[in-house]
Coordinates of C-alpha atoms in Angstrom, one line a residue:
Chain T
M1169 CA 2.3 -13.6 -27.2
S1170 CA 0.3 -10.6 -26.0
N1171 CA -0.1 -8.3 -23.0
I1172 CA 3.3 -7.0 -22.2
I1173 CA 4.1 -7.3 -18.5
N1174 CA 5.7 -4.2 -16.9
L1175 CA 8.3 -4.9 -14.3
T1176 CA 9.9 -2.1 -12.3
N1177 CA 13.5 -2.3 -11.8
N1178 CA 14.6 0.2 -9.2
I1179 CA 17.2 -1.5 -7.0
S1180 CA 20.0 0.3 -5.2
E1181 CA 23.7 0.1 -6.1
P1182 CA 24.9 -2.5 -3.5
V1183 CA 22.0 -4.8 -4.3
E1184 CA 22.7 -4.5 -8.0
E1185 CA 26.3 -5.3 -7.3
A1186 CA 25.3 -8.4 -5.3
L1187 CA 23.0 -9.5 -8.1
R1188 CA 25.8 -9.1 -10.6
T1189 CA 27.9 -11.3 -8.3
L1190 CA 25.1 -13.9 -8.1
R1191 CA 24.6 -13.8 -11.9
T1192 CA 28.3 -14.3 -12.5
N1193 CA 28.4 -17.3 -10.1
I1194 CA 25.4 -18.8 -11.8
Q1195 CA 27.1 -18.4 -15.1
F1196 CA 30.3 -20.0 -13.8
C1197 CA 28.2 -23.0 -12.5
S1198 CA 26.3 -23.3 -15.7
A1199 CA 29.4 -23.2 -17.9
E1200 CA 30.7 -26.4 -16.3
K1201 CA 27.6 -28.4 -16.0
Q1202 CA 25.2 -27.1 -18.7
I1203 CA 22.7 -25.7 -16.3
K1204 CA 19.8 -24.1 -18.1
T1205 CA 16.8 -24.6 -15.7
I1206 CA 17.3 -23.1 -12.3
C1207 CA 14.8 -23.5 -9.5
V1208 CA 14.8 -21.0 -6.6
T1209 CA 13.3 -22.0 -3.3
S1210 CA 13.4 -21.1 0.4
C1211 CA 12.4 -22.5 3.8
I1212 CA 9.4 -20.3 4.7
P1213 CA 7.3 -17.7 3.0
H1214 CA 8.3 -14.1 2.9
E1215 CA 12.0 -14.7 2.5
G1216 CA 12.0 -12.5 -0.6
K1217 CA 12.0 -15.3 -3.1
T1218 CA 9.9 -13.7 -5.9
M1219 CA 11.7 -10.4 -5.6
T1220 CA 15.1 -12.0 -5.8
T1221 CA 14.1 -14.5 -8.6
I1222 CA 12.7 -11.7 -10.7
N1223 CA 15.8 -9.6 -10.1
I1224 CA 18.1 -12.5 -11.0
S1225 CA 16.1 -13.0 -14.2
I1226 CA 16.4 -9.3 -15.1
S1227 CA 20.1 -9.3 -14.3
I1228 CA 20.8 -12.3 -16.5
A1229 CA 18.6 -10.9 -19.3
S1230 CA 20.6 -7.7 -19.2
A1231 CA 23.7 -9.7 -19.9
N1232 CA 22.2 -10.6 -23.3
K1233 CA 20.9 -14.0 -22.5
K1234 CA 17.4 -15.1 -23.3
V1235 CA 15.6 -15.8 -20.1
V1236 CA 12.2 -17.0 -19.2
Y1237 CA 10.8 -16.6 -15.7
I1238 CA 8.2 -19.1 -14.6
D1239 CA 6.1 -18.4 -11.6
A1240 CA 5.4 -21.9 -10.3
D1241 CA 4.3 -20.8 -6.9
M1242 CA 0.7 -21.9 -7.4
R1243 CA -0.1 -21.9 -3.7
K1244 CA 0.2 -18.3 -2.9
P1245 CA -3.1 -16.4 -2.4
R1246 CA -4.0 -14.6 -5.5
Q1247 CA -4.5 -11.3 -4.0
F1248 CA -0.8 -10.8 -3.7
K1249 CA -0.3 -11.5 -7.4
K1250 CA -1.2 -8.3 -9.0
I1251 CA 0.5 -9.4 -12.2
A1252 CA -1.4 -12.7 -12.4
S1253 CA -4.8 -11.2 -11.9
R1254 CA -4.7 -9.4 -15.2
Y1255 CA -2.9 -12.0 -17.3
N1256 CA -4.9 -15.0 -16.7
A1257 CA -3.6 -17.9 -18.7
G1258 CA -0.4 -19.4 -17.2
L1259 CA 1.3 -22.5 -16.0
A1260 CA -1.8 -24.2 -14.6
N1261 CA -3.6 -23.8 -17.9
Y1262 CA -0.7 -25.4 -19.7
L1263 CA -0.2 -28.2 -17.3
S1264 CA -3.9 -29.2 -17.4
G1265 CA -3.8 -29.1 -21.2
M1266 CA -6.0 -26.1 -21.7
A1267 CA -3.4 -23.9 -23.3
E1268 CA -0.4 -24.2 -25.5
L1269 CA 3.1 -22.7 -25.0
D1270 CA 2.5 -19.6 -27.1
D1271 CA -0.7 -18.8 -25.1
I1272 CA 1.2 -18.6 -21.8
V1273 CA 4.6 -17.0 -22.6
R1274 CA 4.4 -13.2 -22.2
E1275 CA 6.8 -10.5 -23.1
T1276 CA 7.9 -8.1 -20.5
N1277 CA 9.2 -4.5 -20.8
I1278 CA 12.7 -5.9 -20.2
E1279 CA 14.5 -7.0 -23.3
N1280 CA 15.4 -10.8 -23.5
L1281 CA 13.1 -11.6 -20.5
H1282 CA 9.9 -13.4 -21.0
M1283 CA 7.5 -14.6 -18.3
I1284 CA 5.1 -17.4 -17.6
V1285 CA 2.6 -16.5 -14.7
C1286 CA 1.1 -19.2 -12.6
G1287 CA -2.5 -19.0 -13.8
P1288 CA -5.5 -20.0 -11.8
K1289 CA -4.9 -21.6 -8.5
P1290 CA -5.3 -25.4 -8.9
P1291 CA -6.6 -27.6 -6.1
N1292 CA -3.7 -30.0 -6.6
P1293 CA -0.5 -28.1 -7.6
A1294 CA 1.9 -31.0 -6.7
E1295 CA 0.0 -33.4 -8.9
L1296 CA 0.0 -30.9 -11.8
L1297 CA 3.8 -30.4 -11.5
G1298 CA 4.4 -34.1 -11.3
T1299 CA 2.9 -34.7 -14.8
S1300 CA 5.0 -35.4 -17.8
R1301 CA 3.7 -32.2 -19.3
F1302 CA 5.8 -30.2 -16.9
L1303 CA 9.0 -31.9 -18.1
E1304 CA 7.8 -31.5 -21.7
L1305 CA 7.4 -27.7 -21.0
L1306 CA 10.9 -27.5 -19.7
E1307 CA 12.3 -29.3 -22.7
K1308 CA 10.5 -27.0 -25.1
L1309 CA 11.6 -23.9 -23.2
K1310 CA 15.3 -25.2 -23.2
E1311 CA 15.2 -25.0 -27.0
R1312 CA 14.0 -21.4 -27.0
Y1313 CA 15.9 -19.8 -24.0
D1314 CA 19.3 -19.7 -22.5
Y1315 CA 18.0 -19.8 -19.0
I1316 CA 14.7 -20.9 -17.4
I1317 CA 14.3 -19.5 -13.9
I1318 CA 11.6 -21.0 -11.8
D1319 CA 10.1 -19.4 -8.7
T1320 CA 8.6 -22.0 -6.3
P1321 CA 6.7 -22.2 -3.1
P1322 CA 8.9 -22.5 0.1
L1323 CA 10.1 -26.1 0.5
G1324 CA 9.8 -25.9 4.3
S1325 CA 6.0 -26.0 4.0
M1326 CA 5.2 -27.4 0.5
I1327 CA 6.6 -30.3 -1.5
D1328 CA 6.2 -28.6 -4.9
A1329 CA 9.7 -27.2 -4.9
A1330 CA 11.2 -30.6 -4.6
I1331 CA 9.3 -31.8 -7.6
I1332 CA 10.5 -28.8 -9.6
A1333 CA 14.0 -29.1 -8.3
A1334 CA 14.2 -32.7 -9.4
A1335 CA 13.3 -31.6 -12.9
A1336 CA 15.6 -28.6 -12.9
D1337 CA 19.3 -28.6 -13.7
G1338 CA 20.2 -26.6 -10.6
T1339 CA 18.6 -25.2 -7.5
I1340 CA 19.3 -22.1 -5.5
M1341 CA 18.3 -22.0 -1.9
L1342 CA 17.3 -18.6 -0.5
V1343 CA 17.8 -17.9 3.2
K1344 CA 16.6 -14.8 5.0
Y1345 CA 19.1 -13.2 7.2
N1346 CA 18.7 -13.9 10.9
T1347 CA 15.3 -15.7 10.7
I1348 CA 15.9 -19.3 9.7
D1349 CA 17.0 -21.8 12.2
Y1350 CA 20.0 -23.7 10.8
R1351 CA 18.3 -27.1 11.5
K1352 CA 15.4 -25.9 9.3
A1353 CA 17.7 -24.9 6.6
L1354 CA 19.5 -28.3 6.8
K1355 CA 16.2 -30.1 6.6
V1356 CA 15.3 -28.3 3.4
K1357 CA 18.8 -29.1 2.0
E1358 CA 18.2 -32.7 2.9
Q1359 CA 14.9 -32.7 1.2
L1360 CA 16.4 -31.3 -1.9
E1361 CA 19.1 -33.9 -1.9
K1362 CA 16.5 -36.6 -1.5
A1363 CA 14.9 -35.3 -4.6
N1364 CA 18.3 -35.6 -6.4
A1365 CA 18.4 -31.8 -6.9
R1366 CA 21.7 -30.2 -7.7
I1367 CA 22.1 -27.4 -5.2
M1368 CA 24.1 -24.6 -6.8
G1369 CA 24.3 -22.5 -3.7
V1370 CA 22.7 -20.4 -1.1
V1371 CA 21.7 -16.8 -1.2
L1372 CA 21.6 -14.9 2.0
N1373 CA 18.8 -12.4 1.7
K1374 CA 17.7 -9.2 3.5
I1375 CA 20.9 -8.4 5.3
P1376 CA 20.5 -5.2 7.3
K1377 CA 22.7 -2.4 6.1
K1378 CA 25.1 -2.4 9.1
D1379 CA 25.8 -6.1 8.9
Y1380 CA 26.0 -6.0 5.2
G1381 CA 29.0 -3.7 5.4
D1382 CA 30.8 -6.3 7.6
Y1383 CA 30.0 -9.2 5.3
Y1384 CA 31.2 -7.2 2.4
Y1385 CA 34.3 -6.2 4.1
Y1386 CA 34.9 -9.8 5.2
D1387 CA 34.7 -11.3 1.8
Y1388 CA 35.8 -8.6 -0.5
N1389 CA 38.5 -6.0 -0.5
Y1390 CA 38.0 -2.8 1.4
H1391 CA 37.3 -0.8 -1.7
Y1392 CA 33.9 -2.3 -2.1
G1393 CA 33.3 -2.2 1.6
H1394 CA 33.8 1.5 1.5
S1395 CA 31.4 2.0 -1.3
S1396 CA 28.8 -0.1 0.4
K1397 CA 28.9 2.3 3.3
K1398 CA 28.3 5.2 1.0
Y1399 CA 25.4 3.7 -0.9
G1400 CA 24.3 1.1 1.5
S1401 CA 20.7 2.3 2.2
T1402 CA 18.6 -0.6 1.1
R1403 CA 15.8 -2.5 2.5
G1404 CA 16.3 -5.9 0.8
S1405 CA 19.9 -6.8 0.1
A1406 CA 20.7 -10.0 -1.8
R1407 CA 24.0 -11.5 -2.3
N1408 CA 25.5 -14.8 -3.0
N1409 CA 27.2 -16.6 -0.1
S1410 CA 30.1 -17.5 -2.2
K1411 CA 31.6 -19.9 0.4
D1412 CA 28.5 -22.0 0.5
S1413 CA 28.1 -21.9 -3.2
A1414 CA 31.7 -23.1 -3.8
R1415 CA 31.2 -25.9 -1.3
E1416 CA 27.9 -27.0 -2.6
S1417 CA 28.7 -26.9 -6.2
A1418 CA 31.8 -28.9 -5.6
D1419 CA 29.8 -32.0 -4.5
Chain O
M706 CA -19.7 5.9 -13.8
I707 CA -20.0 2.4 -15.1
D708 CA -22.6 -0.1 -13.9
I709 CA -21.8 -3.8 -14.5
H710 CA -24.8 -5.4 -13.0
C711 CA -28.5 -4.4 -13.5
H712 CA -31.7 -5.9 -14.7
V713 CA -32.8 -3.4 -17.2
I714 CA -33.6 -5.5 -20.3
P715 CA -37.4 -5.7 -20.5
G716 CA -39.4 -8.9 -20.0
V717 CA -36.6 -11.4 -19.5
D718 CA -36.3 -11.6 -15.7
D719 CA -37.6 -10.0 -12.5
G720 CA -36.2 -6.6 -13.5
A721 CA -38.0 -4.2 -16.0
K722 CA -41.2 -5.6 -17.3
T723 CA -41.9 -3.3 -20.2
V724 CA -39.8 -1.0 -22.4
E725 CA -41.4 2.0 -20.6
Q726 CA -40.0 0.7 -17.3
T727 CA -36.6 0.2 -19.0
A728 CA -36.7 3.9 -20.1
E729 CA -37.5 5.0 -16.5
I730 CA -34.6 3.1 -15.1
L731 CA -32.2 4.4 -17.8
E732 CA -33.3 7.9 -17.1
Q733 CA -32.5 7.6 -13.4
A734 CA -29.2 5.9 -14.4
A735 CA -28.2 8.8 -16.6
R736 CA -29.2 11.2 -13.8
A737 CA -26.9 9.3 -11.4
G738 CA -24.1 9.9 -13.8
I739 CA -23.8 6.5 -15.4
R740 CA -22.3 6.5 -18.9
T741 CA -21.9 2.8 -19.5
I742 CA -24.2 -0.1 -18.5
I743 CA -23.8 -3.8 -18.8
A744 CA -27.3 -5.2 -18.6
T745 CA -27.2 -8.6 -16.8
P746 CA -30.5 -10.5 -16.8
H747 CA -30.7 -13.6 -14.8
Y748 CA -29.5 -16.4 -17.0
S749 CA -32.2 -18.7 -18.3
G750 CA -31.2 -21.3 -20.9
E751 CA -34.4 -21.1 -22.7
L752 CA -34.7 -17.3 -23.2
H753 CA -31.0 -17.2 -24.2
R754 CA -31.4 -19.9 -26.8
N755 CA -34.6 -18.7 -28.4
G756 CA -33.2 -15.2 -28.9
T757 CA -35.7 -13.3 -26.6
V758 CA -32.8 -11.8 -24.6
D759 CA -31.1 -10.6 -27.8
R760 CA -34.3 -9.1 -29.2
N761 CA -35.2 -7.3 -26.0
F762 CA -31.6 -6.2 -25.5
E763 CA -31.8 -4.4 -28.8
L764 CA -35.0 -2.6 -27.7
A765 CA -33.3 -1.5 -24.5
R766 CA -30.2 -0.4 -26.3
K767 CA -32.3 1.9 -28.5
E768 CA -33.6 3.5 -25.3
A769 CA -30.2 3.8 -23.8
L770 CA -29.0 5.7 -26.9
R771 CA -31.5 8.4 -26.1
Y772 CA -29.7 8.9 -22.7
N773 CA -26.2 8.7 -24.2
I774 CA -25.5 5.5 -22.3
T775 CA -23.2 2.8 -23.8
F776 CA -25.2 -0.4 -23.5
L777 CA -23.6 -3.8 -23.3
K778 CA -24.9 -7.3 -22.7
G779 CA -24.0 -9.8 -20.0
Y780 CA -25.6 -12.3 -17.8
E781 CA -25.9 -13.0 -14.1
I782 CA -25.5 -16.8 -13.8
K783 CA -26.7 -18.5 -10.7
I784 CA -24.6 -21.4 -9.4
R785 CA -27.3 -24.0 -9.1
H786 CA -27.6 -27.0 -7.0
Y787 CA -26.5 -29.5 -9.6
P788 CA -23.7 -29.1 -12.1
A789 CA -26.1 -30.4 -14.8
Q790 CA -28.2 -27.3 -14.4
M791 CA -25.3 -25.0 -15.4
P792 CA -24.8 -23.8 -19.0
E793 CA -22.4 -25.8 -21.1
D794 CA -20.8 -23.0 -23.0
Y795 CA -20.1 -19.7 -21.3
S796 CA -18.5 -17.9 -24.1
D797 CA -21.7 -16.0 -25.1
L798 CA -22.5 -15.2 -21.4
T799 CA -19.6 -12.9 -20.5
L800 CA -19.9 -9.3 -19.5
G801 CA -19.9 -7.1 -22.6
G802 CA -17.8 -9.5 -24.6
S803 CA -14.9 -9.4 -22.1
K804 CA -13.6 -12.5 -20.3
H805 CA -15.5 -11.8 -17.1
L806 CA -18.4 -13.9 -15.9
L807 CA -20.9 -12.6 -13.3
L808 CA -21.8 -15.6 -11.1
E809 CA -24.3 -15.5 -8.3
L810 CA -24.3 -17.8 -5.3
S811 CA -27.5 -19.0 -3.6
R812 CA -28.3 -17.1 -0.4
D813 CA -28.2 -20.0 2.0
R814 CA -26.1 -22.7 0.4
V815 CA -23.0 -23.1 -1.7
P816 CA -22.9 -26.4 -3.6
S817 CA -19.8 -28.4 -3.1
Y818 CA -18.8 -28.3 -6.7
T819 CA -18.6 -24.5 -6.7
L820 CA -14.8 -24.2 -6.4
D821 CA -14.2 -26.9 -9.0
L822 CA -16.5 -25.1 -11.4
L823 CA -14.7 -21.8 -10.8
Y824 CA -11.3 -23.4 -11.3
D825 CA -12.6 -25.0 -14.5
L826 CA -13.8 -21.6 -15.8
Q827 CA -10.5 -20.0 -15.0
L828 CA -8.7 -22.7 -16.9
K829 CA -10.8 -21.9 -19.9
G830 CA -9.7 -18.3 -19.6
F831 CA -12.7 -16.8 -17.9
I832 CA -12.4 -14.5 -14.9
P833 CA -15.2 -15.1 -12.4
I834 CA -16.9 -12.3 -10.6
I835 CA -19.0 -13.2 -7.6
A836 CA -22.2 -11.1 -7.6
H837 CA -23.2 -9.6 -4.2
P838 CA -21.3 -11.9 -1.9
E839 CA -22.5 -9.9 1.0
R840 CA -26.0 -11.2 0.4
C841 CA -24.9 -14.8 0.7
S842 CA -25.3 -15.6 4.4
R843 CA -23.3 -18.8 3.8
L844 CA -20.2 -16.7 2.9
E845 CA -20.6 -14.5 5.9
G846 CA -20.6 -17.4 8.2
N847 CA -17.8 -19.3 6.4
K848 CA -14.7 -17.1 6.3
Q849 CA -12.7 -20.0 4.9
L850 CA -14.9 -20.3 1.9
F851 CA -14.8 -16.5 1.3
N852 CA -11.0 -16.5 1.6
D853 CA -10.8 -19.5 -0.8
L854 CA -12.7 -17.6 -3.4
I855 CA -10.5 -14.6 -3.0
D856 CA -7.4 -16.7 -3.1
M857 CA -8.5 -18.3 -6.3
G858 CA -8.6 -14.9 -7.9
C859 CA -12.4 -14.4 -8.0
L860 CA -13.4 -10.8 -8.1
M861 CA -16.1 -9.5 -5.9
Q862 CA -18.9 -7.3 -7.0
V863 CA -21.0 -5.8 -4.1
D864 CA -24.3 -4.1 -4.4
A865 CA -24.9 -0.4 -3.9
A866 CA -28.1 -1.2 -2.1
S867 CA -26.3 -3.3 0.5
I868 CA -24.0 -0.5 1.3
I869 CA -26.8 1.7 2.6
G870 CA -28.5 -1.1 4.3
V871 CA -31.4 -2.0 2.0
N872 CA -30.5 -5.7 2.1
G873 CA -30.4 -5.8 5.9
R874 CA -28.0 -5.1 8.7
G875 CA -26.0 -8.3 8.3
A876 CA -25.4 -7.6 4.6
K877 CA -24.4 -4.0 5.4
R878 CA -21.9 -5.1 8.1
F879 CA -20.4 -7.7 5.7
V880 CA -20.2 -5.4 2.8
K881 CA -18.4 -2.8 4.9
R882 CA -15.9 -5.5 5.9
I883 CA -15.4 -6.6 2.2
I884 CA -14.9 -3.0 1.0
T885 CA -12.6 -1.8 3.8
S886 CA -10.5 -4.9 3.7
G887 CA -9.9 -4.2 0.0
N888 CA -11.5 -7.4 -1.3
A889 CA -14.2 -5.7 -3.4
T890 CA -13.4 -4.9 -7.0
Y891 CA -16.7 -3.5 -8.2
V892 CA -19.7 -1.8 -6.8
A893 CA -22.8 -2.1 -9.1
S894 CA -26.4 -1.1 -8.7
D895 CA -28.1 -4.5 -9.3
A896 CA -31.0 -2.3 -10.1
H897 CA -34.4 -4.0 -10.7
D898 CA -36.3 -0.7 -10.8
P899 CA -35.6 3.1 -11.0
S900 CA -35.0 3.4 -7.2
G901 CA -31.8 1.3 -7.7
Y902 CA -30.3 4.4 -9.2
S903 CA -32.3 7.3 -7.9
K904 CA -32.3 6.3 -4.2
W905 CA -29.4 4.1 -3.6
Y906 CA -26.6 4.4 -6.1
V907 CA -25.4 7.9 -5.4
K908 CA -25.9 7.5 -1.7
A909 CA -23.8 4.4 -1.7
Y910 CA -21.0 6.3 -3.6
K911 CA -20.9 8.9 -0.9
K912 CA -20.9 6.3 1.8
V913 CA -18.0 4.4 0.3
Q914 CA -16.1 7.6 -0.1
K915 CA -16.4 8.1 3.7
W916 CA -15.2 4.5 4.3
I917 CA -12.2 4.4 2.0
G918 CA -11.6 7.8 0.4
K919 CA -12.4 9.2 -3.0
Q920 CA -9.6 7.6 -5.0
K921 CA -10.4 4.1 -3.9
S922 CA -14.1 4.4 -4.2
D923 CA -13.6 5.8 -7.8
E924 CA -11.8 2.5 -8.5
L925 CA -14.8 0.5 -7.3
F926 CA -17.4 2.5 -9.0
M927 CA -15.6 3.4 -12.2
N928 CA -12.0 2.5 -13.0
N929 CA -12.0 -1.2 -12.4
A930 CA -15.1 -1.5 -14.5
A931 CA -13.6 0.8 -17.2
E932 CA -10.8 -1.7 -17.4
L933 CA -13.2 -4.5 -17.9
V934 CA -15.1 -2.7 -20.6
G935 CA -11.9 -1.3 -22.1
Q936 CA -10.5 -4.8 -22.7
N937 CA -13.6 -5.4 -24.6
I938 CA -13.2 -2.3 -26.8
E939 CA -9.7 -3.2 -27.6
A940 CA -10.9 -6.7 -28.6
F941 CA -13.3 -5.1 -31.0
T942 CA -10.8 -2.9 -32.7
H943 CA -8.4 -5.7 -33.5

């Protein structure tokens, strides 16, 4: 392990509270069903997947669990991956047999959180993820960590996430507020079900401040609703849609 | 400033022919404010294997000491028409002992195995730098290919001479596009003779400042390369 990765963690109060809620729900789910590997996907790009996934990882790590974050989004143009450009060896190197586990796991500045970047962009990500080496990697990581959180490409456009979701214990679907047609979201859900993925729940992301207050008020008692009005200046808000999550995890 | 691409080692390629010429080039480099040079002769398997490059590198390094220039070795490797013409082992060919490889594309054609080769190098842990993409007319015409290279994580090194138009109007237009769109990582002299530094390098620096401001142009001319060389220094101290 070398080259510590620095993650910044400056999120506002309501978002942090939403993340805590999400973390707690994940922990509730995992207590029942032994969920250790969690795959996060969405319908289209730019729904805030990476941001949310990293924040969930940080949140769980801060609750004294050992977490490893895997960036399995090997499709995304490299220029957006400032982290990956410096720390070259990653998932692709491991899956193609050019690196071992210790070469690709990096420490971060956050305690209990380790990271595996995606590495060079392969011409055939889906084939690489379909190899037995990927399952092997997850098994090895399960021995070392409490949670393995996997960031994937959007399932609406790429199949990779379905392959990962099939291998993972649980899947979280991320939906950006007011942009995704419900038919599209349903299609992604169906695709996940076809892959035998266990959908843990849906996260509604990027709720604008004014609507966020309403949602808050609707689900929680007015005390929190009040505080959200006070602090609620945030660009990206994440929170767990607890109704969906309850329904999905029931089946 | 730091120059990561120049042909200053005597008698190994089309750059400096004699040690005297090397000294002339280095003098101009020092005058242009360059403190670190990575000498990158065109890769030739034979000269590399029989030690000529190493011997002449030492000669040039002694000259560089006189001008207080840190002198490191690298290669400029051309991606040739057939994979069999490429070197088998790249570990001795990196820039100043870092993980970066300086690769050059032919002007008019890019062989079909190029992307596979680059991916293979990345898997082995190397970071490919494409030398003067603006002079490859194939890349200018084929935006898809250029974007593929960027998407893969290839770094782009553009020539100072192209910036002020020495390599033609097309190259100048293209290099401006590369720099202003933020896709360039390094600007290097690619000097084959003293004029590479005395005439073009400083002018290019001023021009790039006009295009993208001082802070960003310092990154292209200095800081990014410092990081490349710095990794190397760290590696030595361990």
